[in-house]
């Protein structure tokens, strides 16, 4: 949740998002919230994960997807 607030306030040029977060919200929820807010809707988000879930990432609006080794 803090990441969404920070991205909204700081407007970074890029977000690297690990799907396996240990917070009260998973990475997919973070991506969805980033895409649903006007201030962060167009922010490039590259998703990182050990699992290959490119389809889900694309459906939620990720800019790109990288599978960790």
CSV table of N, CA and C in Angstrom, one decimal:
chain,number,residue,atom,x,y,z
A,1,UNK,N,0.8,-1.2,0.0
A,1,UNK,CA,0.0,0.0,0.0
A,1,UNK,C,0.9,1.3,0.0
A,2,UNK,N,2.0,1.2,0.7
A,2,UNK,CA,2.9,2.3,0.8
A,2,UNK,C,3.5,2.6,-0.6
A,3,UNK,N,3.7,1.6,-1.4
A,3,UNK,CA,4.3,1.8,-2.7
A,3,UNK,C,3.4,2.6,-3.6
A,4,UNK,N,2.1,2.3,-3.5
A,4,UNK,CA,1.1,3.0,-4.3
A,4,UNK,C,1.1,4.5,-3.9
A,5,UNK,N,1.1,4.8,-2.7
A,5,UNK,CA,1.1,6.1,-2.2
A,5,UNK,C,2.4,6.9,-2.6
A,6,UNK,N,3.5,6.2,-2.5
A,6,UNK,CA,4.8,6.8,-2.9
A,6,UNK,C,4.8,7.1,-4.4
A,7,UNK,N,4.3,6.1,-5.2
A,7,UNK,CA,4.3,6.3,-6.7
A,7,UNK,C,3.4,7.4,-7.1
A,8,UNK,N,2.3,7.6,-6.4
A,8,UNK,CA,1.4,8.7,-6.7
A,8,UNK,C,2.0,10.0,-6.3
A,9,UNK,N,2.7,10.1,-5.2
A,9,UNK,CA,3.3,11.3,-4.7
A,9,UNK,C,4.6,11.7,-5.5
A,10,UNK,N,5.5,10.7,-5.7
A,10,UNK,CA,6.8,11.0,-6.2
A,10,UNK,C,6.9,10.9,-7.8
A,11,UNK,N,5.9,10.2,-8.4
A,11,UNK,CA,5.9,10.1,-9.8
A,11,UNK,C,7.2,9.6,-10.4
A,12,UNK,N,7.7,8.4,-10.1
A,12,UNK,CA,8.9,7.9,-10.6
A,12,UNK,C,8.8,7.7,-12.1
A,13,UNK,N,10.0,7.5,-12.8
A,13,UNK,CA,10.0,7.3,-14.2
A,13,UNK,C,9.7,5.8,-14.6
A,14,UNK,N,9.8,4.9,-13.6
A,14,UNK,CA,9.6,3.5,-13.8
A,14,UNK,C,9.4,2.8,-12.4
A,15,UNK,N,8.6,1.8,-12.4
A,15,UNK,CA,8.4,0.9,-11.2
A,15,UNK,C,8.8,-0.5,-11.6
A,16,UNK,N,9.7,-1.1,-10.7
A,16,UNK,CA,10.0,-2.5,-10.8
A,16,UNK,C,9.1,-3.2,-9.7
A,17,UNK,N,8.2,-4.0,-10.1
A,17,UNK,CA,7.3,-4.6,-9.1
A,17,UNK,C,7.5,-6.1,-9.0
A,18,UNK,N,7.9,-6.5,-7.8
A,18,UNK,CA,8.0,-8.0,-7.5
A,18,UNK,C,6.6,-8.5,-7.1
A,19,UNK,N,6.1,-9.5,-7.8
A,19,UNK,CA,4.7,-10.0,-7.5
A,19,UNK,C,4.7,-10.6,-6.1
A,20,UNK,N,5.7,-11.2,-5.6
A,20,UNK,CA,5.7,-11.9,-4.4
A,20,UNK,C,6.0,-11.0,-3.2
A,21,UNK,N,5.1,-10.1,-2.9
A,21,UNK,CA,5.3,-9.2,-1.8
A,21,UNK,C,4.8,-9.8,-0.5
A,22,UNK,N,5.4,-9.4,0.6
A,22,UNK,CA,5.0,-9.9,1.9
A,22,UNK,C,4.2,-8.9,2.7
A,23,UNK,N,3.5,-8.1,2.0
A,23,UNK,CA,2.7,-7.1,2.7
A,23,UNK,C,1.2,-7.6,2.8
A,24,UNK,N,0.3,-6.7,3.1
A,24,UNK,CA,-1.1,-7.1,3.2
A,24,UNK,C,-1.7,-7.1,1.8
A,25,UNK,N,-1.0,-6.8,0.8
A,25,UNK,CA,-1.5,-6.7,-0.6
A,25,UNK,C,-0.4,-7.4,-1.5
A,26,UNK,N,-0.9,-8.2,-2.5
A,26,UNK,CA,0.1,-8.8,-3.4
A,26,UNK,C,0.4,-7.9,-4.5
A,27,UNK,N,1.4,-8.2,-5.3
A,27,UNK,CA,1.9,-7.4,-6.4
A,27,UNK,C,0.8,-7.2,-7.5
A,28,UNK,N,-0.1,-8.1,-7.7
A,28,UNK,CA,-1.1,-8.0,-8.6
A,28,UNK,C,-2.1,-6.9,-8.2
A,29,UNK,N,-2.4,-6.8,-6.9
A,29,UNK,CA,-3.2,-5.7,-6.4
A,29,UNK,C,-2.5,-4.4,-6.5
A,30,UNK,N,-1.2,-4.3,-6.3
A,30,UNK,CA,-0.5,-3.1,-6.5
A,30,UNK,C,-0.6,-2.6,-7.9
A,31,UNK,N,-0.3,-3.5,-8.9
A,31,UNK,CA,-0.4,-3.2,-10.3
A,31,UNK,C,-1.8,-2.7,-10.6
A,32,UNK,N,-2.8,-3.4,-10.1
A,32,UNK,CA,-4.2,-2.9,-10.4
A,32,UNK,C,-4.5,-1.5,-9.9
A,33,UNK,N,-4.0,-1.3,-8.7
A,33,UNK,CA,-4.2,0.1,-8.1
A,33,UNK,C,-3.4,1.1,-8.8
A,34,UNK,N,-2.2,0.8,-9.3
A,34,UNK,CA,-1.5,1.8,-10.1
A,34,UNK,C,-2.2,2.1,-11.4
A,35,UNK,N,-2.7,1.1,-12.0
A,35,UNK,CA,-3.4,1.3,-13.3
A,35,UNK,C,-4.8,2.0,-13.1
A,36,UNK,N,-5.4,1.9,-11.9
A,36,UNK,CA,-6.7,2.5,-11.8
A,36,UNK,C,-6.7,4.0,-11.3
A,37,UNK,N,-5.5,4.5,-11.0
A,37,UNK,CA,-5.4,5.9,-10.5
A,37,UNK,C,-4.9,6.8,-11.7
A,38,UNK,N,-5.6,7.9,-11.9
A,38,UNK,CA,-5.1,8.7,-13.0
A,38,UNK,C,-3.7,9.2,-12.9
A,39,UNK,N,-3.2,9.4,-11.7
A,39,UNK,CA,-1.8,9.9,-11.5
A,39,UNK,C,-0.7,8.9,-11.8
A,40,UNK,N,-1.1,7.6,-11.8
A,40,UNK,CA,-0.1,6.5,-12.0
A,40,UNK,C,-0.5,5.6,-13.2
A,41,UNK,N,-1.6,5.9,-13.9
A,41,UNK,CA,-2.1,5.0,-14.9
A,41,UNK,C,-1.1,4.8,-16.0
A,42,UNK,N,-0.3,5.8,-16.4
A,42,UNK,CA,0.6,5.7,-17.5
A,42,UNK,C,2.1,5.4,-17.1
A,43,UNK,N,2.3,5.2,-15.8
A,43,UNK,CA,3.6,4.9,-15.3
A,43,UNK,C,4.1,3.6,-15.8
A,44,UNK,N,5.3,3.5,-16.4
A,44,UNK,CA,5.8,2.2,-16.8
A,44,UNK,C,6.0,1.3,-15.6
A,45,UNK,N,5.5,0.0,-15.6
A,45,UNK,CA,5.6,-0.9,-14.6
A,45,UNK,C,6.2,-2.2,-15.2
A,46,UNK,N,7.3,-2.6,-14.7
A,46,UNK,CA,7.9,-3.9,-15.1
A,46,UNK,C,7.8,-4.9,-14.0
A,47,UNK,N,7.1,-6.0,-14.2
A,47,UNK,CA,6.8,-7.0,-13.2
A,47,UNK,C,7.9,-8.0,-13.2
A,48,UNK,N,8.4,-8.4,-12.0
A,48,UNK,CA,9.4,-9.4,-11.8
A,48,UNK,C,8.8,-10.5,-11.0
A,49,UNK,N,9.0,-11.8,-11.4
A,49,UNK,CA,8.5,-12.9,-10.7
A,49,UNK,C,9.3,-14.2,-11.0
A,50,UNK,N,9.3,-15.1,-10.1
A,50,UNK,CA,9.9,-16.4,-10.3
A,50,UNK,C,9.0,-17.3,-11.1
A,51,UNK,N,7.7,-16.9,-11.2
A,51,UNK,CA,6.7,-17.7,-12.0
A,51,UNK,C,6.4,-17.0,-13.3
A,52,UNK,N,6.2,-17.7,-14.3
A,52,UNK,CA,5.9,-17.1,-15.6
A,52,UNK,C,4.4,-16.8,-15.7
A,53,UNK,N,4.0,-15.6,-15.4
A,53,UNK,CA,2.6,-15.2,-15.5
A,53,UNK,C,2.4,-14.0,-16.4
A,54,UNK,N,3.0,-14.0,-17.5
A,54,UNK,CA,3.0,-12.9,-18.4
A,54,UNK,C,1.6,-12.5,-18.8
A,55,UNK,N,0.7,-13.5,-19.0
A,55,UNK,CA,-0.7,-13.2,-19.4
A,55,UNK,C,-1.4,-12.4,-18.4
A,56,UNK,N,-1.2,-12.7,-17.1
A,56,UNK,CA,-1.9,-11.9,-16.1
A,56,UNK,C,-1.3,-10.5,-16.0
A,57,UNK,N,0.0,-10.4,-16.2
A,57,UNK,CA,0.7,-9.1,-16.1
A,57,UNK,C,0.2,-8.3,-17.3
A,58,UNK,N,0.1,-8.8,-18.5
A,58,UNK,CA,-0.4,-8.1,-19.6
A,58,UNK,C,-1.8,-7.6,-19.5
A,59,UNK,N,-2.7,-8.5,-18.9
A,59,UNK,CA,-4.1,-8.2,-18.7
A,59,UNK,C,-4.2,-7.1,-17.7
A,60,UNK,N,-3.4,-7.0,-16.8
A,60,UNK,CA,-3.5,-5.9,-15.8
A,60,UNK,C,-2.7,-4.6,-16.2
A,61,UNK,N,-2.1,-4.7,-17.3
A,61,UNK,CA,-1.5,-3.5,-17.8
A,61,UNK,C,0.0,-3.3,-17.6
A,62,UNK,N,0.7,-4.3,-17.3
A,62,UNK,CA,2.2,-4.2,-17.1
A,62,UNK,C,2.9,-3.8,-18.4
A,63,UNK,N,3.9,-3.0,-18.3
A,63,UNK,CA,4.7,-2.6,-19.4
A,63,UNK,C,5.5,-3.8,-20.0
A,64,UNK,N,6.1,-4.5,-19.1
A,64,UNK,CA,6.9,-5.7,-19.4
A,64,UNK,C,6.9,-6.7,-18.3
A,65,UNK,N,7.5,-7.9,-18.5
A,65,UNK,CA,7.5,-8.9,-17.5
A,65,UNK,C,8.8,-9.6,-17.6
A,66,UNK,N,9.5,-9.8,-16.5
A,66,UNK,CA,10.8,-10.5,-16.4
A,66,UNK,C,10.7,-11.7,-15.4
A,67,UNK,N,11.1,-12.8,-15.9
A,67,UNK,CA,11.1,-14.0,-15.0
A,67,UNK,C,12.5,-14.1,-14.3
A,68,UNK,N,12.4,-14.2,-13.0
A,68,UNK,CA,13.7,-14.3,-12.3
A,68,UNK,C,14.3,-15.7,-12.5
A,69,UNK,N,15.6,-15.8,-12.5
A,69,UNK,CA,16.2,-17.1,-12.6
A,69,UNK,C,16.0,-17.9,-11.3
